[in-house]
mmCIF file of C-alpha atoms in Angstrom:
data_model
loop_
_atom_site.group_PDB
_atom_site.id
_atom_site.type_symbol
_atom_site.label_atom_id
_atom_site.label_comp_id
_atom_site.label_asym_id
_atom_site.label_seq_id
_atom_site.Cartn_x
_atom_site.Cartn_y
_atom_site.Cartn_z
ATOM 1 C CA UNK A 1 40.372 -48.291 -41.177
ATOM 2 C CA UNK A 2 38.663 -44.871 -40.546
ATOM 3 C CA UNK A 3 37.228 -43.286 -37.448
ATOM 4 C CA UNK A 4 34.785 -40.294 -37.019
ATOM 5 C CA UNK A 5 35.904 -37.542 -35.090
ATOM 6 C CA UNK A 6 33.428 -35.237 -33.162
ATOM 7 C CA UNK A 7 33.681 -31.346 -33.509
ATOM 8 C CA UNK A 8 31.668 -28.508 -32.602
ATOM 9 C CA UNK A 9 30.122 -28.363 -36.042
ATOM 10 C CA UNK A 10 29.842 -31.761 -37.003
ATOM 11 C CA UNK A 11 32.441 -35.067 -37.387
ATOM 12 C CA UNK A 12 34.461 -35.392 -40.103
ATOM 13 C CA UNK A 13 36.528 -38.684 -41.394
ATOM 14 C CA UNK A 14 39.913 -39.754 -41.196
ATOM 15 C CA UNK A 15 41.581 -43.103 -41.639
ATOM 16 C CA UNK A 16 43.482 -43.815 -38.410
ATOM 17 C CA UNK A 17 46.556 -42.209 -37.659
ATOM 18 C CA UNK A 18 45.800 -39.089 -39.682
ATOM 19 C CA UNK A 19 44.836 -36.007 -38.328
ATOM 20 C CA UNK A 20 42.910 -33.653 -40.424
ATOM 21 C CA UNK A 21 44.221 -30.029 -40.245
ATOM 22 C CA UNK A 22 41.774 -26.930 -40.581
ATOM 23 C CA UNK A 23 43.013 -23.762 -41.914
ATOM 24 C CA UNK A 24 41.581 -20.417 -42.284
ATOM 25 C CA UNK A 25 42.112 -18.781 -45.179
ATOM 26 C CA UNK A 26 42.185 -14.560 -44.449
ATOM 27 C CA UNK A 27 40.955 -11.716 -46.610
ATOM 28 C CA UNK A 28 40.360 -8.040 -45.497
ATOM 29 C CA UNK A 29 37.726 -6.446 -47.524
ATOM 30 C CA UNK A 30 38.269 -2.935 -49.608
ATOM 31 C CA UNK A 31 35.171 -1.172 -48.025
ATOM 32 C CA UNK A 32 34.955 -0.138 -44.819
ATOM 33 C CA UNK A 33 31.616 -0.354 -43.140
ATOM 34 C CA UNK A 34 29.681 -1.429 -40.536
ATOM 35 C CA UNK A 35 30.329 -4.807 -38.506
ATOM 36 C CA UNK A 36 26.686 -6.068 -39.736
ATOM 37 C CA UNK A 37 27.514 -4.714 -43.180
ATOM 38 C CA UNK A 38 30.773 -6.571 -42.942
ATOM 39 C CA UNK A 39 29.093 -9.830 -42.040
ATOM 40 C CA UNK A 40 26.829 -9.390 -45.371
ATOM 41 C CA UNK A 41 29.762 -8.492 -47.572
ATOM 42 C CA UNK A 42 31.846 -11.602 -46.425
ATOM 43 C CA UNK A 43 29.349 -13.802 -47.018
ATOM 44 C CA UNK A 44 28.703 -12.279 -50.359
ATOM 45 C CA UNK A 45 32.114 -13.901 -51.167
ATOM 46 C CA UNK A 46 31.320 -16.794 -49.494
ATOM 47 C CA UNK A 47 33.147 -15.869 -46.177
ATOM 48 C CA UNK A 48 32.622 -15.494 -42.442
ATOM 49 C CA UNK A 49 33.664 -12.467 -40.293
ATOM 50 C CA UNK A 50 36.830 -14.321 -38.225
ATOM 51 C CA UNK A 51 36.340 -15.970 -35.112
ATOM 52 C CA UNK A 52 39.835 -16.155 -33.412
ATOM 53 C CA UNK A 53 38.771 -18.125 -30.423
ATOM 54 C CA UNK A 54 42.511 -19.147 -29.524
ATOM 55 C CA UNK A 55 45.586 -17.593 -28.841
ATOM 56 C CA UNK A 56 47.471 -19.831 -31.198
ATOM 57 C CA UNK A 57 45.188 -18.707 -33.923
ATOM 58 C CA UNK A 58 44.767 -15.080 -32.977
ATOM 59 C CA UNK A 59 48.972 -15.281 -32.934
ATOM 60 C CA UNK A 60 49.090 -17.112 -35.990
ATOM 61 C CA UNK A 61 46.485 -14.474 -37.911
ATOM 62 C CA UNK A 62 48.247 -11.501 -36.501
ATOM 63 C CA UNK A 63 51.324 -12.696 -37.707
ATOM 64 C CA UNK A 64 49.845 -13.333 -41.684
ATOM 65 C CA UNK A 65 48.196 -9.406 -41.277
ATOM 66 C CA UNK A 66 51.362 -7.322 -40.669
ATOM 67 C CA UNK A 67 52.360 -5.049 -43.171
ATOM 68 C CA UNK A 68 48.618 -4.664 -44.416
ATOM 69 C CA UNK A 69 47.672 -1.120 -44.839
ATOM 70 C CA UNK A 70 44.596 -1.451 -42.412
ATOM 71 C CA UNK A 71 44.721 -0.389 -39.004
ATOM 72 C CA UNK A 72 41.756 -2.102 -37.858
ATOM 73 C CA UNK A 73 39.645 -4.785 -38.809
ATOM 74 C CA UNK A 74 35.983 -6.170 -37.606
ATOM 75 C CA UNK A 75 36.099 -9.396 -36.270
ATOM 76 C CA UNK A 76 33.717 -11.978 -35.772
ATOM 77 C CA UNK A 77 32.317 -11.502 -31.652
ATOM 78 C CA UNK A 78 30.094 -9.038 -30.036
ATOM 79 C CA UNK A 79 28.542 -8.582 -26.667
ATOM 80 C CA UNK A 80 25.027 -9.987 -25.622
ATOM 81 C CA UNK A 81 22.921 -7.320 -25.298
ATOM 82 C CA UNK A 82 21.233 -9.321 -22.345
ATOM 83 C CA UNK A 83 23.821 -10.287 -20.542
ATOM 84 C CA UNK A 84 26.922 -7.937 -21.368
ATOM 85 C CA UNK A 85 29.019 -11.550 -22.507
ATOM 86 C CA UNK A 86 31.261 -11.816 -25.372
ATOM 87 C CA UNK A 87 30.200 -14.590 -27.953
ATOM 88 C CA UNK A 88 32.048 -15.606 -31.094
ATOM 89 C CA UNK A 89 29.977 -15.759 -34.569
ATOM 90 C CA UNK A 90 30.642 -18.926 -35.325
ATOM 91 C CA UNK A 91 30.020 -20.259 -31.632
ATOM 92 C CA UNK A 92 33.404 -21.114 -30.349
ATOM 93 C CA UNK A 93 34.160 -20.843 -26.477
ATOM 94 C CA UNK A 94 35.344 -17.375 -25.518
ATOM 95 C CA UNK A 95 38.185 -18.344 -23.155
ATOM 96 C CA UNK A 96 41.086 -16.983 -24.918
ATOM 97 C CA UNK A 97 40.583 -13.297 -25.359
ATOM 98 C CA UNK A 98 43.906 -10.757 -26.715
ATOM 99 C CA UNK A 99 41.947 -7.307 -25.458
ATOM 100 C CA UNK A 100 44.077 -4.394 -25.234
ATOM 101 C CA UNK A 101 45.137 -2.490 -22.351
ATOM 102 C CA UNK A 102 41.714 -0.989 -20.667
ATOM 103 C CA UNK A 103 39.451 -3.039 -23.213
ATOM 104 C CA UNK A 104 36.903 -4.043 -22.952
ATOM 105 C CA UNK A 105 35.230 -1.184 -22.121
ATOM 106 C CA UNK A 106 31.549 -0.476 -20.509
ATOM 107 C CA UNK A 107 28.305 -1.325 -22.817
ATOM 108 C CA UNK A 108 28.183 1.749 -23.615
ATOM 109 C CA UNK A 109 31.700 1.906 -25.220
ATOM 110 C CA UNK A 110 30.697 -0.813 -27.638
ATOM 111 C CA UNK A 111 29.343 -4.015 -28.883
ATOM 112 C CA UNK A 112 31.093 -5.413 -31.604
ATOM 113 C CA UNK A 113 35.112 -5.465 -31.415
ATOM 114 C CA UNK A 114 37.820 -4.135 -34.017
ATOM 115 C CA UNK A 115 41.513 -5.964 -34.433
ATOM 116 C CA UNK A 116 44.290 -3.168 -34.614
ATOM 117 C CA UNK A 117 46.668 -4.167 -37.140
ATOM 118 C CA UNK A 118 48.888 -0.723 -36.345
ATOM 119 C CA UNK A 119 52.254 -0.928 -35.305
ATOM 120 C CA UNK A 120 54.148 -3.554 -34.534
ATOM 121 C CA UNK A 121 51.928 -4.441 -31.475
ATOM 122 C CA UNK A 122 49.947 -8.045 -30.789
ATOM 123 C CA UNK A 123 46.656 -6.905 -32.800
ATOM 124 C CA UNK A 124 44.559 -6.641 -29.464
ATOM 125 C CA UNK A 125 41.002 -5.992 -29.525
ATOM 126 C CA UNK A 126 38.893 -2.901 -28.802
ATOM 127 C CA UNK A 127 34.908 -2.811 -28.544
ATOM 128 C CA UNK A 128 33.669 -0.339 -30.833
ATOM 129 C CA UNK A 129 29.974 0.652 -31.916
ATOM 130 C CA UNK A 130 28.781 -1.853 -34.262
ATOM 131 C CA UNK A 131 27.640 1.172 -36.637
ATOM 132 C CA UNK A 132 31.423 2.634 -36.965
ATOM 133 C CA UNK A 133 32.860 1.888 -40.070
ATOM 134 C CA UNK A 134 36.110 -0.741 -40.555
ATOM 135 C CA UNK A 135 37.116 -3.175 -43.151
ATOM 136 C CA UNK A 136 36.173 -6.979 -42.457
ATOM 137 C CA UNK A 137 38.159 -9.173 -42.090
ATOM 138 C CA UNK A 138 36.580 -12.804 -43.389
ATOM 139 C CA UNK A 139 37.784 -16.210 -43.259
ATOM 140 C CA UNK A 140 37.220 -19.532 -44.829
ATOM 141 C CA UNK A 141 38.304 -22.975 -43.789
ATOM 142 C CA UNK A 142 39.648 -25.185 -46.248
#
């Protein structure tokens, strides 16, 4: 017997008892560029800028990143330029957020927001100009 489950983007199948498990595949791009140049170049390879909208997954990602030789990565959210909120790419809820210390700044700080990968730290997020150059960070679900 199967049942239909209900997500965000679309229900998917599973006989009953199962549970169908997501998972995001990560690559960070050579070429660093601009967040809506990174959008472009990961879906060139068929990819999505990342949309970490939990802290299980933000953990999770941080965790699979350290050691990489980039210090920061684009991610997948920026702030409405009408109403100053944070929004994920891919439309999640923005509940869980890992900003670091002082971050989010003012509009005028930024828009679009870079993961630091330096250090041993927990990868929080700064808001940067959207026309600064970093290396994207993409994601596909399998």
């Amino acid at each position: 017997m199967w049942q239909i489950k209900d997500g965000r983007r679309g229900g998917h199948l599973t006989p009953l008892g199962w549970m169908l498990v997501l998972v995001k595949v990560t690559k960070i791009l050579q070429e660093a560029e601009s967040w809506q140049e990174s959008i472009r170049s990961c879906k060139n390879q068929t990819l999505d800028l990342i949309s970490l909208p939990s802290e299980a997954l933000q953990k999770q990602t941080c965790q699979n990143l350290r050691g990489n030789d980039a210090k920061q990565v684009w991610i997948g959210t920026r702030r409405s330029s009408l109403t100053g909120d944070w929004y994920w790419l891919d439309e999640s809820d923005f509940n869980d957020t890992n900003w670091a210390g002082s971050e989010p700044g003012d509009v005028s700080e930024g828009q679009c927001a870079v993961m630091s990968l330096e250090g041993d730290g927990d990868c929080g997020w700064k808001d940067r100009n959207c026309c600064e150059d970093a290396r994207p960070l993409c994601y596909a679900i399998l």
